[in-house]
Short mmCIF file of C-alpha atoms and ligand atoms in Angstrom, two decimals:
data_model
loop_
_atom_site.label_atom_id
_atom_site.label_comp_id
_atom_site.label_asym_id
_atom_site.label_seq_id
_atom_site.Cartn_x
_atom_site.Cartn_y
_atom_site.Cartn_z
CA MET A 1 0.00 0.00 0.00
CA GLY A 2 1.29 3.49 -0.90
CA LYS A 3 1.95 6.22 1.57
CA VAL A 4 -1.12 8.11 2.78
CA LEU A 5 -1.39 11.89 2.92
CA LEU A 6 -4.09 14.02 4.57
CA VAL A 7 -4.59 17.46 3.04
CA THR A 8 -6.82 19.71 5.14
CA GLY A 9 -8.90 22.14 3.12
CA GLY A 10 -8.18 20.15 -0.03
CA SER A 11 -11.41 20.96 -1.82
CA ARG A 12 -10.15 23.99 -3.74
CA GLY A 13 -7.31 26.46 -4.19
CA ILE A 14 -3.84 25.51 -2.98
CA GLY A 15 -5.11 22.42 -1.12
CA ALA A 16 -6.71 20.96 -4.26
CA ALA A 17 -3.47 21.53 -6.19
CA ILE A 18 -1.47 19.83 -3.41
CA ALA A 19 -3.84 16.85 -3.44
CA ALA A 20 -3.47 16.47 -7.21
CA ALA A 21 0.32 16.86 -7.21
CA ALA A 22 0.76 14.45 -4.30
CA ALA A 23 -1.37 11.83 -6.04
CA GLU A 24 0.74 12.23 -9.20
CA ASN A 25 3.75 11.51 -7.01
CA GLY A 26 2.30 8.27 -5.66
CA TRP A 27 0.60 9.37 -2.46
CA SER A 28 -2.85 8.04 -1.58
CA VAL A 29 -4.63 11.24 -0.69
CA VAL A 30 -7.35 12.05 1.82
CA VAL A 31 -9.02 15.31 0.81
CA ASN A 32 -10.59 17.14 3.75
CA TYR A 33 -13.19 19.85 3.30
CA ARG A 34 -15.42 21.86 5.61
CA ALA A 35 -18.42 22.85 3.43
CA GLY A 36 -17.38 22.17 -0.16
CA LYS A 37 -18.33 18.50 -0.47
CA ALA A 38 -19.00 18.66 -4.22
CA ASP A 39 -15.65 20.38 -4.82
CA ALA A 40 -13.83 17.77 -2.73
CA GLU A 41 -15.57 14.94 -4.58
CA GLN A 42 -14.45 16.51 -7.86
CA VAL A 43 -10.84 16.59 -6.64
CA VAL A 44 -11.14 12.89 -5.77
CA THR A 45 -12.71 12.08 -9.15
CA ASN A 46 -9.91 13.89 -10.98
CA ILE A 47 -7.25 11.98 -9.03
CA ARG A 48 -8.93 8.63 -9.68
CA SER A 49 -9.35 9.45 -13.37
CA ALA A 50 -5.61 10.02 -13.56
CA GLY A 51 -4.99 6.59 -11.99
CA GLY A 52 -4.43 7.76 -8.42
CA THR A 53 -6.02 6.85 -5.10
CA ALA A 54 -8.08 9.33 -3.07
CA THR A 55 -11.05 9.68 -0.74
CA CYS A 56 -12.60 12.75 0.82
CA VAL A 57 -13.84 13.47 4.32
CA GLY A 58 -15.77 16.40 5.75
CA GLY A 59 -14.80 18.06 9.00
CA ASP A 60 -13.98 21.39 10.56
CA VAL A 61 -10.33 21.34 11.65
CA SER A 62 -11.05 23.77 14.48
CA ARG A 63 -13.27 21.15 16.17
CA GLU A 64 -11.48 18.43 18.14
CA CYS A 65 -14.20 15.82 17.53
CA ASP A 66 -14.11 16.49 13.78
CA VAL A 67 -10.33 16.11 13.69
CA ARG A 68 -10.57 12.77 15.47
CA ALA A 69 -13.14 11.65 12.87
CA ILE A 70 -10.93 12.84 9.99
CA PHE A 71 -8.00 10.75 11.24
CA ALA A 72 -10.31 7.78 11.91
CA HIS A 73 -11.34 8.02 8.22
CA CYS A 74 -7.65 7.92 7.20
CA LEU A 75 -7.07 4.74 9.19
CA GLU A 76 -10.34 3.02 8.26
CA ARG A 77 -10.15 3.74 4.53
CA HIS A 78 -6.38 3.77 3.96
CA GLY A 79 -4.95 1.84 6.92
CA ARG A 80 -2.19 4.30 7.80
CA ILE A 81 -1.07 7.92 7.73
CA ASP A 82 2.37 9.08 6.57
CA GLY A 83 1.90 12.73 5.74
CA LEU A 84 -0.14 15.77 6.74
CA VAL A 85 -0.53 19.13 5.04
CA ASN A 86 -2.05 21.73 7.36
CA ASN A 87 -3.53 23.79 4.53
CA ALA A 88 -7.01 24.79 5.75
CA GLY A 89 -7.00 28.51 6.45
CA ILE A 90 -9.26 31.53 6.48
CA LEU A 91 -9.08 35.28 6.51
CA HIS A 92 -11.70 37.97 6.96
CA HIS A 93 -12.55 41.30 5.39
CA ALA A 94 -9.60 43.69 5.09
CA GLY A 95 -9.54 46.34 7.79
CA LYS A 96 -7.57 47.89 10.62
CA LEU A 97 -6.99 46.02 13.90
CA GLU A 98 -8.91 48.72 15.82
CA THR A 99 -12.09 47.63 13.98
CA PHE A 100 -11.78 43.90 14.71
CA ASP A 101 -14.17 42.29 17.17
CA LEU A 102 -13.09 39.41 19.39
CA ALA A 103 -15.17 36.87 17.48
CA ARG A 104 -13.26 37.62 14.30
CA TRP A 105 -9.86 37.27 15.99
CA ASP A 106 -10.88 34.01 17.66
CA ALA A 107 -12.36 32.56 14.46
CA VAL A 108 -9.13 33.14 12.51
CA PHE A 109 -6.99 31.58 15.24
CA ALA A 110 -9.44 28.68 15.69
CA VAL A 111 -9.03 27.51 12.10
CA ASN A 112 -5.48 28.63 11.28
CA VAL A 113 -3.74 27.78 14.56
CA ARG A 114 -5.97 25.50 16.66
CA GLY A 115 -6.75 23.45 13.56
CA ALA A 116 -3.08 22.95 12.74
CA PHE A 117 -2.37 22.07 16.38
CA LEU A 118 -5.17 19.48 16.57
CA CYS A 119 -4.19 17.83 13.27
CA SER A 120 -0.47 17.87 14.09
CA ARG A 121 -1.11 16.29 17.47
CA GLU A 122 -3.09 13.42 15.94
CA ALA A 123 -0.48 12.95 13.22
CA VAL A 124 2.42 12.84 15.69
CA ARG A 125 0.59 10.32 17.87
CA LEU A 126 0.15 8.04 14.84
CA MET A 127 3.43 8.62 12.98
CA SER A 128 6.04 8.93 15.74
CA THR A 129 8.44 6.01 15.93
CA ARG A 130 8.32 6.51 19.71
CA HIS A 131 4.67 5.43 19.56
CA GLY A 132 5.35 2.53 17.17
CA GLY A 133 4.66 4.49 13.99
CA SER A 134 6.75 4.58 10.82
CA GLY A 135 7.60 8.29 10.86
CA GLY A 136 6.28 10.83 8.40
CA SER A 137 6.24 14.39 7.21
CA ILE A 138 4.13 17.46 7.99
CA VAL A 139 3.96 20.62 5.88
CA ASN A 140 2.25 23.73 7.26
CA LEU A 141 0.89 26.54 5.10
CA SER A 142 2.15 29.81 6.50
CA SER A 143 2.08 33.05 4.49
CA MET A 144 4.34 35.97 3.61
CA ALA A 145 1.90 37.84 5.85
CA ALA A 146 3.76 36.29 8.81
CA VAL A 147 6.72 38.48 7.84
CA LEU A 148 4.94 41.48 6.29
CA GLY A 149 2.42 41.80 9.16
CA GLY A 150 -0.83 42.42 7.30
CA ALA A 151 -1.05 46.12 8.25
CA GLY A 152 -4.35 47.71 7.22
CA GLU A 153 -5.73 44.39 6.00
CA PHE A 154 -5.55 41.46 8.41
CA ILE A 155 -3.09 41.52 11.28
CA ASP A 156 -5.12 38.68 12.82
CA TYR A 157 -4.34 36.46 9.84
CA ALA A 158 -0.68 37.51 9.79
CA ALA A 159 -0.33 36.77 13.52
CA SER A 160 -1.91 33.35 13.06
CA LYS A 161 0.68 32.55 10.40
CA GLY A 162 3.45 33.74 12.71
CA ALA A 163 2.16 31.22 15.24
CA ILE A 164 2.26 28.49 12.61
CA GLU A 165 5.90 29.24 11.90
CA SER A 166 6.79 29.01 15.60
CA MET A 167 4.94 25.72 15.86
CA THR A 168 6.80 24.44 12.79
CA VAL A 169 10.20 25.13 14.34
CA GLY A 170 9.26 23.89 17.81
CA LEU A 171 7.59 20.66 16.74
CA ALA A 172 10.37 19.90 14.25
CA ARG A 173 12.87 20.03 17.13
CA GLU A 174 10.56 18.13 19.48
CA VAL A 175 10.07 15.12 17.20
CA GLY A 176 13.22 15.33 15.09
CA ALA A 177 14.47 12.03 16.52
CA GLU A 178 11.06 10.34 16.12
CA GLY A 179 11.10 10.06 12.32
CA ILE A 180 8.87 13.06 11.64
CA ARG A 181 9.96 16.11 9.65
CA ILE A 182 7.94 19.35 9.94
CA ASN A 183 8.36 22.23 7.52
CA ALA A 184 6.36 25.23 6.36
CA ILE A 185 5.71 26.99 3.08
CA ARG A 186 5.32 30.75 2.99
CA PRO A 187 3.25 31.49 -0.13
CA GLY A 188 3.06 35.03 -1.44
CA LEU A 189 0.14 36.22 -3.55
CA ILE A 190 -1.47 33.12 -5.02
CA THR A 191 -4.53 33.25 -7.26
CA THR A 192 -7.31 31.52 -5.28
CA ASP A 193 -10.77 32.24 -3.85
CA ILE A 194 -9.32 33.28 -0.47
CA HIS A 195 -8.88 36.86 -1.66
CA GLY A 196 -12.66 37.15 -2.04
CA SER A 197 -12.87 36.85 1.75
CA SER A 198 -10.81 40.04 2.03
CA GLY A 199 -13.46 41.88 0.03
CA ASP A 200 -11.32 42.08 -3.12
CA PRO A 201 -11.42 38.91 -5.26
CA ALA A 202 -8.86 40.48 -7.63
CA ARG A 203 -6.41 41.31 -4.80
CA ALA A 204 -3.64 39.00 -6.05
CA GLU A 205 -3.71 40.55 -9.53
CA ARG A 206 -4.08 44.11 -8.14
CA LEU A 207 -0.93 43.72 -6.03
CA ALA A 208 1.11 42.03 -8.77
CA THR A 209 3.34 45.11 -9.10
CA THR A 210 4.52 44.57 -5.50
CA VAL A 211 5.96 41.19 -6.48
CA PRO A 212 9.53 41.26 -7.82
CA MET A 213 8.57 38.65 -10.41
CA GLY A 214 5.67 40.89 -11.45
CA ARG A 215 2.83 38.38 -11.15
CA PRO A 216 0.84 36.32 -8.66
CA GLY A 217 1.70 32.65 -8.29
CA SER A 218 -0.51 29.67 -9.07
CA PRO A 219 -1.66 26.96 -6.66
CA ALA A 220 0.33 24.46 -8.73
CA GLU A 221 3.55 26.40 -8.11
CA VAL A 222 2.97 26.10 -4.35
CA SER A 223 2.07 22.42 -4.61
CA GLU A 224 5.42 21.56 -6.25
CA ALA A 225 7.28 22.85 -3.19
CA VAL A 226 4.94 21.07 -0.77
CA VAL A 227 5.33 17.73 -2.54
CA TRP A 228 9.11 18.10 -2.46
CA LEU A 229 9.10 18.82 1.29
CA LEU A 230 6.87 15.79 1.86
CA SER A 231 9.15 13.52 -0.15
CA GLY A 232 12.26 11.58 0.71
CA ALA A 233 14.19 14.02 -1.48
CA ALA A 234 13.90 16.45 1.46
CA SER A 235 15.07 13.82 3.97
CA TYR A 236 17.41 16.20 5.87
CA VAL A 237 15.08 19.22 5.79
CA THR A 238 13.12 19.93 8.97
CA GLY A 239 12.11 23.08 10.80
CA ALA A 240 12.51 25.03 7.54
CA VAL A 241 10.24 27.76 6.19
CA LEU A 242 10.37 28.04 2.41
CA ALA A 243 9.07 31.16 0.68
CA VAL A 244 7.17 30.54 -2.56
CA SER A 245 6.44 34.15 -3.24
CA GLY A 246 8.02 35.36 -6.46
CA GLY A 247 10.50 37.26 -4.27
CA ARG A 248 7.85 39.29 -2.39
P1 NAP B 1 -9.09 28.92 -0.30
O1 NAP B 1 -9.06 28.89 -1.78
O2 NAP B 1 -10.00 29.88 0.37
O3 NAP B 1 -9.39 27.44 0.22
C1 NAP B 1 -9.45 27.23 1.61
C2 NAP B 1 -9.68 25.76 1.87
O4 NAP B 1 -9.71 25.58 3.28
C3 NAP B 1 -10.99 25.24 1.32
O5 NAP B 1 -10.79 23.92 0.86
C4 NAP B 1 -11.89 25.26 2.56
O6 NAP B 1 -12.91 24.26 2.53
C5 NAP B 1 -10.90 24.89 3.63
N1 NAP B 1 -11.32 25.28 4.96
C6 NAP B 1 -11.59 26.51 5.45
N2 NAP B 1 -11.92 26.44 6.75
C7 NAP B 1 -11.85 25.14 7.09
C8 NAP B 1 -12.08 24.43 8.29
N3 NAP B 1 -12.46 25.04 9.42
N4 NAP B 1 -11.90 23.07 8.28
C9 NAP B 1 -11.52 22.44 7.16
N5 NAP B 1 -11.29 23.05 5.99
C10 NAP B 1 -11.47 24.40 5.97
O7 NAP B 1 -7.62 29.22 0.29
P2 NAP B 1 -6.17 29.08 -0.39
O8 NAP B 1 -5.82 30.39 -0.95
O9 NAP B 1 -6.10 27.85 -1.21
O10 NAP B 1 -5.29 28.93 0.93
C11 NAP B 1 -4.80 27.69 1.40
C12 NAP B 1 -3.79 27.96 2.49
O11 NAP B 1 -2.72 28.74 1.96
C13 NAP B 1 -4.35 28.75 3.67
O12 NAP B 1 -3.78 28.30 4.87
C14 NAP B 1 -3.89 30.17 3.38
O13 NAP B 1 -3.80 30.94 4.55
C15 NAP B 1 -2.55 29.91 2.74
N6 NAP B 1 -2.07 31.01 1.91
C16 NAP B 1 -2.75 31.42 0.79
C17 NAP B 1 -2.27 32.48 0.03
C18 NAP B 1 -2.95 32.99 -1.20
O14 NAP B 1 -2.56 34.06 -1.72
N7 NAP B 1 -3.96 32.30 -1.74
C19 NAP B 1 -1.09 33.12 0.44
C20 NAP B 1 -0.44 32.69 1.58
C21 NAP B 1 -0.93 31.64 2.30
P3 NAP B 1 -14.41 24.54 2.00
O15 NAP B 1 -14.29 24.66 0.51
O16 NAP B 1 -15.17 23.34 2.41
O17 NAP B 1 -14.85 25.82 2.67
#
């Protein structure tokens, strides 16, 4: 049986591209979604049509019981888990921090940080050689916002990605001797639906002039880096944060 990868938020955007690229590289893929069941089923159909193996499973990564059910699906349908991509992420309407209410701040951290924590914890429990597992690899989706700060748009989102980067470094050190590598990708402006949540669906194209390479990136360009970090070709890479940002 091939190695099994869980991609959270794999129904569209960067997650869907990661699922497709991983399947092309021999991973059996579990595509998680929150609301977009039809989209997730289409990702699975595309993978199967190309000769790959995939299933999908609903669940909100910010809910502990849902995360347990997602991992139970991985074990019941695929028998094992070897990789995790913490991709599910949200942002809210662009604005200044002084206008944010607490519910907004908590909602962003619940999905972007608590979700990655809950999924990473389950993955480590199953993959760690200390617990009898076979080791594995985790890739977290950070953002250039972690470095740039999100001023005037979404400092909440930027701060959540800063937390993801700290967790990447800390967990990589914590389980480095247990067969698990943990790395993060820092995408720049990537053309996906997420920008619609900021109130400007064309945000990536609008800000293209701020990118040294002069254009937004595609989900496929991010997925190439993720698949490499997951693979044995990156066997001595852990605790790293790789920018895929066109130089932004
Ligand atoms: P997207 O197009 O909006 O897709 C988000 C995905 O996350 C969807 O599949 C969505 O599922 C899922 N999702 C949202 N909340 C969830 C939850 N609570 N539980 C499970 N799944 C959930 O976003 P994207 O642009 O591909 O972004 C993917 C990741 O890359 C995010 O972490 C984002 O912060 C990061 N990133 C993106 C960019 C960019 O420019 N696009 C830049 C830097 C970093 P449903 O379809 O079911 O709602």
